Every structure is written in structure tokens, then in C-alpha cells.
Amino acid sequence: NRLYAFQMKYPENNVAVIKSLSFRKVSKIKKVTVLGLDGNINYLQTEDELKIYIPDNYIENKKYPHCFCIVFE
């Protein structure tokens, strides 16, 4: 019930968008974390996409790839 998604380029406006994880295509998401950060991060799963809101305190790692851990219900 976990998926690890790597993002090679830091997203504009601190919002990562993954269209393949919409309500239409996968189960409801229970939580999202970024490996290397403590705690959950805010996200929004819609019929069209998953938006992951990366916190400002992660900006220092902007030039490196990062990994999201996405947990499904």
C-alpha cells in the first residue's frame, strides 16, 4: 500500500503534480511524506491529479532529486 515516487526536478511554487495518482486511477491516499523530512506534508488528491505541497523548510534541498512516500488506504 506504499508507492515511492522520485521527482528529479524541483517543482515550481513548491507544488509537485502527479497526474497518474488521481481519484480516477488509484485508491484514496492516506498520507504523503518526503523522505528526509519529519512528519506528513499537505496534499490534495482530485479527479485529475495529486498535488503535493512541499514545505518551505525543504527549499535548501532544491537542487537534488527527492522522493515522496505515498501511502494508500
PQR file with spaces between the fields and no chain letter, atoms N, CA, C, O and H, PARSE charges and radii, in Angstrom:
ATOM       1  N    ASN     1       0.795   -1.195    0.000 -0.4000 1.5000
ATOM       2  CA   ASN     1       0.000    0.000    0.000 -0.0000 2.0000
ATOM       3  C    ASN     1       0.847    1.272    0.000  0.5500 1.7000
ATOM       4  O    ASN     1       0.362    2.347    0.355 -0.5500 1.4000
ATOM       5  N    ARG     2       2.111    1.146   -0.399 -0.4000 1.5000
ATOM       6  CA   ARG     2       3.017    2.302   -0.484 -0.0000 2.0000
ATOM       7  C    ARG     2       3.577    2.411   -1.895  0.5500 1.7000
ATOM       8  O    ARG     2       3.805    1.422   -2.592 -0.5500 1.4000
ATOM       9  H    ARG     2       2.505    0.274   -0.687  0.4000 1.0000
ATOM      10  N    LEU     3       3.780    3.643   -2.270 -0.4000 1.5000
ATOM      11  CA   LEU     3       4.400    3.936   -3.557 -0.0000 2.0000
ATOM      12  C    LEU     3       5.461    4.990   -3.321  0.5500 1.7000
ATOM      13  O    LEU     3       5.215    5.989   -2.645 -0.5500 1.4000
ATOM      14  H    LEU     3       3.595    4.446   -1.704  0.4000 1.0000
ATOM      15  N    TYR     4       6.643    4.768   -3.878 -0.4000 1.5000
ATOM      16  CA   TYR     4       7.722    5.747   -3.780 -0.0000 2.0000
ATOM      17  C    TYR     4       7.863    6.411   -5.135  0.5500 1.7000
ATOM      18  O    TYR     4       8.111    5.749   -6.143 -0.5500 1.4000
ATOM      19  H    TYR     4       6.843    3.956   -4.427  0.4000 1.0000
ATOM      20  N    ALA     5       7.704    7.729   -5.150 -0.4000 1.5000
ATOM      21  CA   ALA     5       7.772    8.494   -6.395 -0.0000 2.0000
ATOM      22  C    ALA     5       8.950    9.457   -6.315  0.5500 1.7000
ATOM      23  O    ALA     5       9.038   10.272   -5.396 -0.5500 1.4000
ATOM      24  H    ALA     5       7.503    8.268   -4.332  0.4000 1.0000
ATOM      25  N    PHE     6       9.843    9.356   -7.276 -0.4000 1.5000
ATOM      26  CA   PHE     6      11.007   10.234   -7.324 -0.0000 2.0000
ATOM      27  C    PHE     6      10.729   11.391   -8.263  0.5500 1.7000
ATOM      28  O    PHE     6      10.165   11.216   -9.344 -0.5500 1.4000
ATOM      29  H    PHE     6       9.771    8.694   -8.022  0.4000 1.0000
ATOM      30  N    GLN     7      11.128   12.558   -7.840 -0.4000 1.5000
ATOM      31  CA   GLN     7      10.987   13.731   -8.697 -0.0000 2.0000
ATOM      32  C    GLN     7      12.380   14.312   -8.901  0.5500 1.7000
ATOM      33  O    GLN     7      13.055   14.706   -7.950 -0.5500 1.4000
ATOM      34  H    GLN     7      11.586   12.701   -6.963  0.4000 1.0000
ATOM      35  N    MET     8      12.790   14.357  -10.158 -0.4000 1.5000
ATOM      36  CA   MET     8      14.156   14.730  -10.489 -0.0000 2.0000
ATOM      37  C    MET     8      14.373   16.245  -10.531  0.5500 1.7000
ATOM      38  O    MET     8      15.492   16.715  -10.324 -0.5500 1.4000
ATOM      39  H    MET     8      12.241   14.037  -10.930  0.4000 1.0000
ATOM      40  N    LYS     9      13.328   16.999  -10.793 -0.4000 1.5000
ATOM      41  CA   LYS     9      13.438   18.452  -10.871 -0.0000 2.0000
ATOM      42  C    LYS     9      12.494   19.056   -9.834  0.5500 1.7000
ATOM      43  O    LYS     9      11.348   18.627   -9.698 -0.5500 1.4000
ATOM      44  H    LYS     9      12.419   16.618  -10.961  0.4000 1.0000
ATOM      45  N    TYR    10      12.985   20.044   -9.114 -0.4000 1.5000
ATOM      46  CA   TYR    10      12.168   20.674   -8.085 -0.0000 2.0000
ATOM      47  C    TYR    10      11.002   21.415   -8.742  0.5500 1.7000
ATOM      48  O    TYR    10      11.216   22.145   -9.710 -0.5500 1.4000
ATOM      49  H    TYR    10      13.916   20.392   -9.224  0.4000 1.0000
ATOM      50  N    PRO    11       9.785   21.248   -8.244 -0.5600 1.5000
ATOM      51  CA   PRO    11       8.615   21.859   -8.882  0.2800 2.0000
ATOM      52  C    PRO    11       8.516   23.367   -8.629  0.5500 1.7000
ATOM      53  O    PRO    11       8.974   23.876   -7.606 -0.5500 1.4000
ATOM      54  N    GLU    12       7.919   24.046   -9.568 -0.4000 1.5000
ATOM      55  CA   GLU    12       7.679   25.477   -9.389 -0.0000 2.0000
ATOM      56  C    GLU    12       6.640   25.685   -8.289  0.5500 1.7000
ATOM      57  O    GLU    12       5.726   24.878   -8.123 -0.5500 1.4000
ATOM      58  H    GLU    12       7.547   23.633  -10.399  0.4000 1.0000
ATOM      59  N    ASN    13       6.791   26.762   -7.552 -0.4000 1.5000
ATOM      60  CA   ASN    13       5.845   27.140   -6.494 -0.0000 2.0000
ATOM      61  C    ASN    13       5.714   26.093   -5.391  0.5500 1.7000
ATOM      62  O    ASN    13       4.718   26.088   -4.668 -0.5500 1.4000
ATOM      63  H    ASN    13       7.533   27.418   -7.688  0.4000 1.0000
ATOM      64  N    ASN    14       6.687   25.218   -5.249 -0.4000 1.5000
ATOM      65  CA   ASN    14       6.690   24.182   -4.204 -0.0000 2.0000
ATOM      66  C    ASN    14       5.504   23.224   -4.285  0.5500 1.7000
ATOM      67  O    ASN    14       5.108   22.654   -3.267 -0.5500 1.4000
ATOM      68  H    ASN    14       7.497   25.222   -5.836  0.4000 1.0000
ATOM      69  N    VAL    15       4.934   23.036   -5.463 -0.4000 1.5000
ATOM      70  CA   VAL    15       3.809   22.119   -5.633 -0.0000 2.0000
ATOM      71  C    VAL    15       4.166   21.076   -6.684  0.5500 1.7000
ATOM      72  O    VAL    15       4.357   21.400   -7.856 -0.5500 1.4000
ATOM      73  H    VAL    15       5.255   23.498   -6.290  0.4000 1.0000
ATOM      74  N    ALA    16       4.254   19.820   -6.252 -0.4000 1.5000
ATOM      75  CA   ALA    16       4.502   18.713   -7.170 -0.0000 2.0000
ATOM      76  C    ALA    16       3.156   18.185   -7.656  0.5500 1.7000
ATOM      77  O    ALA    16       2.229   18.037   -6.860 -0.5500 1.4000
ATOM      78  H    ALA    16       4.098   19.556   -5.300  0.4000 1.0000
ATOM      79  N    VAL    17       3.038   17.903   -8.942 -0.4000 1.5000
ATOM      80  CA   VAL    17       1.792   17.403   -9.521 -0.0000 2.0000
ATOM      81  C    VAL    17       2.061   16.046  -10.167  0.5500 1.7000
ATOM      82  O    VAL    17       2.962   15.906  -10.994 -0.5500 1.4000
ATOM      83  H    VAL    17       3.791   18.024   -9.589  0.4000 1.0000
ATOM      84  N    ILE    18       1.259   15.038   -9.773 -0.4000 1.5000
ATOM      85  CA   ILE    18       1.367   13.700  -10.348 -0.0000 2.0000
ATOM      86  C    ILE    18      -0.009   13.327  -10.884  0.5500 1.7000
ATOM      87  O    ILE    18      -0.909   12.980  -10.120 -0.5500 1.4000
ATOM      88  H    ILE    18       0.527   15.151   -9.101  0.4000 1.0000
ATOM      89  N    LYS    19      -0.162   13.400  -12.187 -0.4000 1.5000
ATOM      90  CA   LYS    19      -1.468   13.156  -12.809 -0.0000 2.0000
ATOM      91  C    LYS    19      -1.905   11.694  -12.736  0.5500 1.7000
ATOM      92  O    LYS    19      -3.104   11.415  -12.722 -0.5500 1.4000
ATOM      93  H    LYS    19       0.570   13.683  -12.808  0.4000 1.0000
ATOM      94  N    SER    20      -0.975   10.775  -12.690 -0.4000 1.5000
ATOM      95  CA   SER    20      -1.321    9.350  -12.675 -0.0000 2.0000
ATOM      96  C    SER    20      -1.849    8.872  -11.324  0.5500 1.7000
ATOM      97  O    SER    20      -2.223    7.706  -11.199 -0.5500 1.4000
ATOM      98  H    SER    20      -0.001   11.002  -12.701  0.4000 1.0000
ATOM      99  N    LEU    21      -1.889    9.738  -10.311 -0.4000 1.5000
ATOM     100  CA   LEU    21      -2.399    9.352   -8.994 -0.0000 2.0000
ATOM     101  C    LEU    21      -3.709   10.053   -8.652  0.5500 1.7000
ATOM     102  O    LEU    21      -3.961   10.369   -7.489 -0.5500 1.4000
ATOM     103  H    LEU    21      -1.585   10.685  -10.412  0.4000 1.0000
ATOM     104  N    SER    22      -4.527   10.290   -9.644 -0.4000 1.5000
ATOM     105  CA   SER    22      -5.836   10.911   -9.431 -0.0000 2.0000
ATOM     106  C    SER    22      -6.821    9.892   -8.857  0.5500 1.7000
ATOM     107  O    SER    22      -6.560    8.689   -8.871 -0.5500 1.4000
ATOM     108  H    SER    22      -4.322   10.033  -10.588  0.4000 1.0000
ATOM     109  N    PHE    23      -7.961   10.389   -8.350 -0.4000 1.5000
ATOM     110  CA   PHE    23      -9.031    9.505   -7.856 -0.0000 2.0000
ATOM     111  C    PHE    23      -9.479    8.520   -8.927  0.5500 1.7000
ATOM     112  O    PHE    23      -9.817    7.377   -8.620 -0.5500 1.4000
ATOM     113  H    PHE    23      -8.173   11.366   -8.339  0.4000 1.0000
ATOM     114  N    ARG    24      -9.482    8.947  -10.154 -0.4000 1.5000
ATOM     115  CA   ARG    24      -9.961    8.101  -11.250 -0.0000 2.0000
ATOM     116  C    ARG    24      -9.067    6.887  -11.489  0.5500 1.7000
ATOM     117  O    ARG    24      -9.520    5.871  -12.017 -0.5500 1.4000
ATOM     118  H    ARG    24      -9.206    9.876  -10.403  0.4000 1.0000
ATOM     119  N    LYS    25      -7.795    6.995  -11.098 -0.4000 1.5000
ATOM     120  CA   LYS    25      -6.835    5.951  -11.459 -0.0000 2.0000
ATOM     121  C    LYS    25      -6.366    5.083  -10.298  0.5500 1.7000
ATOM     122  O    LYS    25      -5.963    3.940  -10.516 -0.5500 1.4000
ATOM     123  H    LYS    25      -7.427    7.821  -10.669  0.4000 1.0000
ATOM     124  N    VAL    26      -6.408    5.596   -9.067 -0.4000 1.5000
ATOM     125  CA   VAL    26      -5.891    4.840   -7.920 -0.0000 2.0000
ATOM     126  C    VAL    26      -6.811    4.997   -6.711  0.5500 1.7000
ATOM     127  O    VAL    26      -7.749    5.794   -6.720 -0.5500 1.4000
ATOM     128  H    VAL    26      -6.736    6.524   -8.889  0.4000 1.0000
ATOM     129  N    SER    27      -6.520    4.220   -5.677 -0.4000 1.5000
ATOM     130  CA   SER    27      -7.267    4.309   -4.415 -0.0000 2.0000
ATOM     131  C    SER    27      -7.005    5.643   -3.722  0.5500 1.7000
ATOM     132  O    SER    27      -6.109    6.398   -4.098 -0.5500 1.4000
ATOM     133  H    SER    27      -5.758    3.573   -5.670  0.4000 1.0000
ATOM     134  N    LYS    28      -7.810    5.905   -2.707 -0.4000 1.5000
ATOM     135  CA   LYS    28      -7.645    7.133   -1.935 -0.0000 2.0000
ATOM     136  C    LYS    28      -6.309    7.101   -1.183  0.5500 1.7000
ATOM     137  O    LYS    28      -5.899    6.067   -0.656 -0.5500 1.4000
ATOM     138  H    LYS    28      -8.538    5.291   -2.402  0.4000 1.0000
ATOM     139  N    ILE    29      -5.656    8.239   -1.148 -0.4000 1.5000
ATOM     140  CA   ILE    29      -4.367    8.354   -0.483 -0.0000 2.0000
ATOM     141  C    ILE    29      -4.572    8.696    0.984  0.5500 1.7000
ATOM     142  O    ILE    29      -5.367    9.570    1.328 -0.5500 1.4000
ATOM     143  H    ILE    29      -5.989    9.079   -1.576  0.4000 1.0000
ATOM     144  N    LYS    30      -3.839    7.989    1.848 -0.4000 1.5000
ATOM     145  CA   LYS    30      -3.949    8.164    3.297 -0.0000 2.0000
ATOM     146  C    LYS    30      -2.969    9.222    3.808  0.5500 1.7000
ATOM     147  O    LYS    30      -3.329   10.048    4.647 -0.5500 1.4000
ATOM     148  H    LYS    30      -3.193    7.278    1.569  0.4000 1.0000
ATOM     149  N    LYS    31      -1.725    9.199    3.302 -0.4000 1.5000
ATOM     150  CA   LYS    31      -0.740   10.200    3.716 -0.0000 2.0000
ATOM     151  C    LYS    31       0.390   10.266    2.701  0.5500 1.7000
ATOM     152  O    LYS    31       0.606    9.346    1.912 -0.5500 1.4000
ATOM     153  H    LYS    31      -1.432    8.528    2.620  0.4000 1.0000
ATOM     154  N    VAL    32       1.108   11.395    2.749 -0.4000 1.5000
ATOM     155  CA   VAL    32       2.259   11.615    1.886 -0.0000 2.0000
ATOM     156  C    VAL    32       3.379   12.182    2.748  0.5500 1.7000
ATOM     157  O    VAL    32       3.159   13.093    3.547 -0.5500 1.4000
ATOM     158  H    VAL    32       0.932   12.142    3.390  0.4000 1.0000
ATOM     159  N    THR    33       4.579   11.640    2.583 -0.4000 1.5000
ATOM     160  CA   THR    33       5.749   12.172    3.245 -0.0000 2.0000
ATOM     161  C    THR    33       6.858   12.378    2.209  0.5500 1.7000
ATOM     162  O    THR    33       6.809   11.827    1.109 -0.5500 1.4000
ATOM     163  H    THR    33       4.758   10.900    1.934  0.4000 1.0000
ATOM     164  N    VAL    34       7.841   13.169    2.576 -0.4000 1.5000
ATOM     165  CA   VAL    34       9.041   13.328    1.761 -0.0000 2.0000
ATOM     166  C    VAL    34      10.166   12.674    2.544  0.5500 1.7000
ATOM     167  O    VAL    34      10.388   13.009    3.707 -0.5500 1.4000
ATOM     168  H    VAL    34       7.881   13.616    3.469  0.4000 1.0000
ATOM     169  N    LEU    35      10.875   11.749    1.921 -0.4000 1.5000
ATOM     170  CA   LEU    35      11.979   11.109    2.622 -0.0000 2.0000
ATOM     171  C    LEU    35      13.006   12.162    3.011  0.5500 1.7000
ATOM     172  O    LEU    35      13.412   12.984    2.190 -0.5500 1.4000
ATOM     173  H    LEU    35      10.695   11.477    0.976  0.4000 1.0000
ATOM     174  N    GLY    36      13.415   12.127    4.260 -0.4000 1.5000
ATOM     175  CA   GLY    36      14.360   13.112    4.770 -0.0000 2.0000
ATOM     176  C    GLY    36      13.702   14.231    5.562  0.5500 1.7000
ATOM     177  O    GLY    36      14.395   15.014    6.211 -0.5500 1.4000
ATOM     178  H    GLY    36      13.084   11.459    4.927  0.4000 1.0000
ATOM     179  N    LEU    37      12.384   14.319    5.521 -0.4000 1.5000
ATOM     180  CA   LEU    37      11.645   15.311    6.311 -0.0000 2.0000
ATOM     181  C    LEU    37      10.797   14.591    7.346  0.5500 1.7000
ATOM     182  O    LEU    37      10.232   13.535    7.060 -0.5500 1.4000
ATOM     183  H    LEU    37      11.821   13.683    4.993  0.4000 1.0000
ATOM     184  N    ASP    38      10.704   15.143    8.531 -0.4000 1.5000
ATOM     185  CA   ASP    38       9.856   14.553    9.565 -0.0000 2.0000
ATOM     186  C    ASP    38       8.413   14.968    9.350  0.5500 1.7000
ATOM     187  O    ASP    38       8.136   16.119    9.015 -0.5500 1.4000
ATOM     188  H    ASP    38      11.164   16.000    8.764  0.4000 1.0000
ATOM     189  N    GLY    39       7.504   14.042    9.541 -0.4000 1.5000
ATOM     190  CA   GLY    39       6.080   14.347    9.511 -0.0000 2.0000
ATOM     191  C    GLY    39       5.456   14.278    8.129  0.5500 1.7000
ATOM     192  O    GLY    39       6.138   14.140    7.114 -0.5500 1.4000
ATOM     193  H    GLY    39       7.729   13.107    9.814  0.4000 1.0000
ATOM     194  N    ASN    40       4.143   14.380    8.129 -0.4000 1.5000
ATOM     195  CA   ASN    40       3.371   14.365    6.884 -0.0000 2.0000
ATOM     196  C    ASN    40       3.419   15.744    6.238  0.5500 1.7000
ATOM     197  O    ASN    40       3.718   16.745    6.889 -0.5500 1.4000
ATOM     198  H    ASN    40       3.589   14.492    8.954  0.4000 1.0000
ATOM     199  N    ILE    41       3.120   15.771    4.943 -0.4000 1.5000
ATOM     200  CA   ILE    41       3.017   17.047    4.247 -0.0000 2.0000
ATOM     201  C    ILE    41       1.622   17.154    3.640  0.5500 1.7000
ATOM     202  O    ILE    41       0.937   16.148    3.455 -0.5500 1.4000
ATOM     203  H    ILE    41       2.878   14.957    4.414  0.4000 1.0000
ATOM     204  N    ASN    42       1.215   18.362    3.337 -0.4000 1.5000
ATOM     205  CA   ASN    42      -0.114   18.591    2.778 -0.0000 2.0000
ATOM     206  C    ASN    42      -0.173   18.134    1.337  0.5500 1.7000
ATOM     207  O    ASN    42       0.791   18.259    0.582 -0.5500 1.4000
ATOM     208  H    ASN    42       1.772   19.179    3.488  0.4000 1.0000
ATOM     209  N    TYR    43      -1.334   17.599    0.971 -0.4000 1.5000
ATOM     210  CA   TYR    43      -1.555   17.145   -0.394 -0.0000 2.0000
ATOM     211  C    TYR    43      -3.042   17.243   -0.708  0.5500 1.7000
ATOM     212  O    TYR    43      -3.871   17.378    0.191 -0.5500 1.4000
ATOM     213  H    TYR    43      -2.117   17.498    1.584  0.4000 1.0000
ATOM     214  N    LEU    44      -3.362   17.175   -1.975 -0.4000 1.5000
ATOM     215  CA   LEU    44      -4.744   17.198   -2.417 -0.0000 2.0000
ATOM     216  C    LEU    44      -4.885   16.233   -3.590  0.5500 1.7000
ATOM     217  O    LEU    44      -4.264   16.420   -4.636 -0.5500 1.4000
ATOM     218  H    LEU    44      -2.688   17.065   -2.706  0.4000 1.0000
ATOM     219  N    GLN    45      -5.699   15.209   -3.409 -0.4000 1.5000
ATOM     220  CA   GLN    45      -5.965   14.246   -4.473 -0.0000 2.0000
ATOM     221  C    GLN    45      -7.314   14.592   -5.087  0.5500 1.7000
ATOM     222  O    GLN    45      -8.330   14.607   -4.392 -0.5500 1.4000
ATOM     223  H    GLN    45      -6.203   15.057   -2.559  0.4000 1.0000
ATOM     224  N    THR    46      -7.329   14.868   -6.382 -0.4000 1.5000
ATOM     225  CA   THR    46      -8.562   15.224   -7.084 -0.0000 2.0000
ATOM     226  C    THR    46      -8.857   14.183   -8.155  0.5500 1.7000
ATOM     227  O    THR    46      -8.138   13.193   -8.292 -0.5500 1.4000
ATOM     228  H    THR    46      -6.504   14.856   -6.947  0.4000 1.0000
ATOM     229  N    GLU    47      -9.912   14.418   -8.905 -0.4000 1.5000
ATOM     230  CA   GLU    47     -10.257   13.519  -10.008 -0.0000 2.0000
ATOM     231  C    GLU    47      -9.221   13.564  -11.124  0.5500 1.7000
ATOM     232  O    GLU    47      -9.149   12.647  -11.943 -0.5500 1.4000
ATOM     233  H    GLU    47     -10.496   15.223   -8.795  0.4000 1.0000
ATOM     234  N    ASP    48      -8.417   14.629  -11.161 -0.4000 1.5000
ATOM     235  CA   ASP    48      -7.466   14.809  -12.260 -0.0000 2.0000
ATOM     236  C    ASP    48      -6.004   14.605  -11.891  0.5500 1.7000
ATOM     237  O    ASP    48      -5.187   14.316  -12.766 -0.5500 1.4000
ATOM     238  H    ASP    48      -8.475   15.374  -10.496  0.4000 1.0000
ATOM     239  N    GLU    49      -5.650   14.752  -10.590 -0.4000 1.5000
ATOM     240  CA   GLU    49      -4.232   14.711  -10.238 -0.0000 2.0000
ATOM     241  C    GLU    49      -4.041   14.656   -8.727  0.5500 1.7000
ATOM     242  O    GLU    49      -4.984   14.808   -7.951 -0.5500 1.4000
ATOM     243  H    GLU    49      -6.314   14.987   -9.880  0.4000 1.0000
ATOM     244  N    LEU    50      -2.793   14.434   -8.339 -0.4000 1.5000
ATOM     245  CA   LEU    50      -2.377   14.555   -6.947 -0.0000 2.0000
ATOM     246  C    LEU    50      -1.446   15.753   -6.871  0.5500 1.7000
ATOM     247  O    LEU    50      -0.466   15.826   -7.611 -0.5500 1.4000
ATOM     248  H    LEU    50      -2.027   14.310   -8.969  0.4000 1.0000
ATOM     249  N    LYS    51      -1.744   16.690   -5.983 -0.4000 1.5000
ATOM     250  CA   LYS    51      -0.868   17.831   -5.746 -0.0000 2.0000
ATOM     251  C    LYS    51      -0.226   17.648   -4.378  0.5500 1.7000
ATOM     252  O    LYS    51      -0.910   17.400   -3.385 -0.5500 1.4000
ATOM     253  H    LYS    51      -2.541   16.631   -5.382  0.4000 1.0000
ATOM     254  N    ILE    52       1.089   17.773   -4.340 -0.4000 1.5000
ATOM     255  CA   ILE    52       1.847   17.649   -3.096 -0.0000 2.0000
ATOM     256  C    ILE    52       2.477   19.007   -2.816  0.5500 1.7000
ATOM     257  O    ILE    52       3.224   19.539   -3.637 -0.5500 1.4000
ATOM     258  H    ILE    52       1.645   17.975   -5.146  0.4000 1.0000
ATOM     259  N    TYR    53       2.167   19.557   -1.653 -0.4000 1.5000
ATOM     260  CA   TYR    53       2.649   20.880   -1.270 -0.0000 2.0000
ATOM     261  C    TYR    53       3.917   20.723   -0.425  0.5500 1.7000
ATOM     262  O    TYR    53       3.856   20.316    0.735 -0.5500 1.4000
ATOM     263  H    TYR    53       1.560   19.124   -0.986  0.4000 1.0000
ATOM     264  N    ILE    54       5.038   21.046   -1.011 -0.4000 1.5000
ATOM     265  CA   ILE    54       6.326   20.857   -0.346 -0.0000 2.0000
ATOM     266  C    ILE    54       6.584   22.037    0.592  0.5500 1.7000
ATOM     267  O    ILE    54       6.502   23.190    0.168 -0.5500 1.4000
ATOM     268  H    ILE    54       5.088   21.377   -1.953  0.4000 1.0000
ATOM     269  N    PRO    55       6.895   21.760    1.864 -0.5600 1.5000
ATOM     270  CA   PRO    55       7.085   22.843    2.826  0.2800 2.0000
ATOM     271  C    PRO    55       8.314   23.700    2.517  0.5500 1.7000
ATOM     272  O    PRO    55       9.279   23.239    1.907 -0.5500 1.4000
ATOM     273  N    ASP    56       8.251   24.947    2.952 -0.4000 1.5000
ATOM     274  CA   ASP    56       9.341   25.891    2.715 -0.0000 2.0000
ATOM     275  C    ASP    56      10.662   25.434    3.321  0.5500 1.7000
ATOM     276  O    ASP    56      11.722   25.749    2.780 -0.5500 1.4000
ATOM     277  H    ASP    56       7.467   25.321    3.447  0.4000 1.0000
ATOM     278  N    ASN    57      10.623   24.702    4.426 -0.4000 1.5000
ATOM     279  CA   ASN    57      11.869   24.281    5.073 -0.0000 2.0000
ATOM     280  C    ASN    57      12.620   23.222    4.260  0.5500 1.7000
ATOM     281  O    ASN    57      13.715   22.811    4.645 -0.5500 1.4000
ATOM     282  H    ASN    57       9.762   24.447    4.866  0.4000 1.0000
ATOM     283  N    TYR    58      12.055   22.788    3.167 -0.4000 1.5000
ATOM     284  CA   TYR    58      12.714   21.812    2.299 -0.0000 2.0000
ATOM     285  C    TYR    58      13.430   22.491    1.132  0.5500 1.7000
ATOM     286  O    TYR    58      14.107   21.821    0.352 -0.5500 1.4000
ATOM     287  H    TYR    58      11.166   23.122    2.854  0.4000 1.0000
ATOM     288  N    ILE    59      13.293   23.791    1.005 -0.4000 1.5000
ATOM     289  CA   ILE    59      13.870   24.521   -0.125 -0.0000 2.0000
ATOM     290  C    ILE    59      15.385   24.363   -0.203  0.5500 1.7000
ATOM     291  O    ILE    59      15.941   24.418   -1.299 -0.5500 1.4000
ATOM     292  H    ILE    59      12.743   24.336    1.638  0.4000 1.0000
ATOM     293  N    GLU    60      16.062   24.171    0.909 -0.4000 1.5000
ATOM     294  CA   GLU    60      17.519   24.028    0.881 -0.0000 2.0000
ATOM     295  C    GLU    60      17.967   22.826    0.037  0.5500 1.7000
ATOM     296  O    GLU    60      19.104   22.795   -0.434 -0.5500 1.4000
ATOM     297  H    GLU    60      15.610   24.126    1.800  0.4000 1.0000
ATOM     298  N    ASN    61      17.099   21.858   -0.154 -0.4000 1.5000
ATOM     299  CA   ASN    61      17.423   20.672   -0.948 -0.0000 2.0000
ATOM     300  C    ASN    61      16.906   20.773   -2.380  0.5500 1.7000
ATOM     301  O    ASN    61      16.689   19.757   -3.041 -0.5500 1.4000
ATOM     302  H    ASN    61      16.175   21.883    0.229  0.4000 1.0000
ATOM     303  N    LYS    62      16.713   21.974   -2.843 -0.4000 1.5000
ATOM     304  CA   LYS    62      16.069   22.234   -4.123 -0.0000 2.0000
ATOM     305  C    LYS    62      16.807   21.664   -5.336  0.5500 1.7000
ATOM     306  O    LYS    62      16.175   21.328   -6.337 -0.5500 1.4000
ATOM     307  H    LYS    62      16.889   22.798   -2.306  0.4000 1.0000
ATOM     308  N    LYS    63      18.106   21.552   -5.262 -0.4000 1.5000
ATOM     309  CA   LYS    63      18.854   21.136   -6.444 -0.0000 2.0000
ATOM     310  C    LYS    63      19.041   19.625   -6.560  0.5500 1.7000
ATOM     311  O    LYS    63      19.664   19.158   -7.513 -0.5500 1.4000
ATOM     312  H    LYS    63      18.620   21.824   -4.448  0.4000 1.0000
ATOM     313  N    TYR    64      18.521   18.862   -5.622 -0.4000 1.5000
ATOM     314  CA   TYR    64      18.688   17.414   -5.649 -0.0000 2.0000
ATOM     315  C    TYR    64      17.346   16.716   -5.881  0.5500 1.7000
ATOM     316  O    TYR    64      16.297   17.256   -5.528 -0.5500 1.4000
ATOM     317  H    TYR    64      18.015   19.241   -4.848  0.4000 1.0000
ATOM     318  N    PRO    65      17.375   15.520   -6.471 -0.5600 1.5000
ATOM     319  CA   PRO    65      16.121   14.753   -6.588  0.2800 2.0000
ATOM     320  C    PRO    65      15.583   14.434   -5.194  0.5500 1.7000
ATOM     321  O    PRO    65      16.346   14.340   -4.233 -0.5500 1.4000
ATOM     322  N    HIS    66      14.286   14.272   -5.094 -0.4000 1.5000
ATOM     323  CA   HIS    66      13.680   13.914   -3.815 -0.0000 2.0000
ATOM     324  C    HIS    66      12.659   12.814   -4.040  0.5500 1.7000
ATOM     325  O    HIS    66      12.237   12.547   -5.166 -0.5500 1.4000
ATOM     326  H    HIS    66      13.666   14.348   -5.875  0.4000 1.0000
ATOM     327  N    CYS    67      12.275   12.185   -2.943 -0.4000 1.5000
ATOM     328  CA   CYS    67      11.390   11.024   -3.029 -0.0000 2.0000
ATOM     329  C    CYS    67      10.191   11.211   -2.112  0.5500 1.7000
ATOM     330  O    CYS    67      10.331   11.531   -0.932 -0.5500 1.4000
ATOM     331  H    CYS    67      12.618   12.402   -2.029  0.4000 1.0000
ATOM     332  N    PHE    68       9.002   11.000   -2.688 -0.4000 1.5000
ATOM     333  CA   PHE    68       7.761   11.026   -1.918 -0.0000 2.0000
ATOM     334  C    PHE    68       7.387    9.596   -1.559  0.5500 1.7000
ATOM     335  O    PHE    68       7.501    8.691   -2.385 -0.5500 1.4000
ATOM     336  H    PHE    68       8.889   10.739   -3.647  0.4000 1.0000
ATOM     337  N    CYS    69       6.943    9.396   -0.331 -0.4000 1.5000
ATOM     338  CA   CYS    69       6.356    8.121    0.074 -0.0000 2.0000
ATOM     339  C    CYS    69       4.852    8.358    0.151  0.5500 1.7000
ATOM     340  O    CYS    69       4.374    9.145    0.968 -0.5500 1.4000
ATOM     341  H    CYS    69       6.850   10.131    0.341  0.4000 1.0000
ATOM     342  N    ILE    70       4.121    7.668   -0.708 -0.4000 1.5000
ATOM     343  CA   ILE    70       2.661    7.854   -0.808 -0.0000 2.0000
ATOM     344  C    ILE    70       2.009    6.578   -0.277  0.5500 1.7000
ATOM     345  O    ILE    70       2.250    5.484   -0.789 -0.5500 1.4000
ATOM     346  H    ILE    70       4.509    7.029   -1.371  0.4000 1.0000
ATOM     347  N    VAL    71       1.182    6.733    0.753 -0.4000 1.5000
ATOM     348  CA   VAL    71       0.524    5.581    1.393 -0.0000 2.0000
ATOM     349  C    VAL    71      -0.962    5.619    1.036  0.5500 1.7000
ATOM     350  O    VAL    71      -1.624    6.644    1.196 -0.5500 1.4000
ATOM     351  H    VAL    71       0.986    7.621    1.169  0.4000 1.0000
ATOM     352  N    PHE    72      -1.470    4.497    0.557 -0.4000 1.5000
ATOM     353  CA   PHE    72      -2.873    4.372    0.175 -0.0000 2.0000
ATOM     354  C    PHE    72      -3.680    3.740    1.298  0.5500 1.7000
ATOM     355  O    PHE    72      -3.144    2.999    2.122 -0.5500 1.4000
ATOM     356  H    PHE    72      -0.932    3.664    0.427  0.4000 1.0000
ATOM     357  N    GLU    73      -4.972    4.038    1.323 -0.4000 1.5000
ATOM     358  CA   GLU    73      -5.864    3.440    2.342 -0.0000 2.0000
ATOM     359  C    GLU    73      -6.087    1.979    2.042  0.5500 1.7000
ATOM     360  O    GLU    73      -6.803    1.300    2.777 -0.5500 1.4000
ATOM     361  H    GLU    73      -5.408    4.640    0.653  0.4000 1.0000
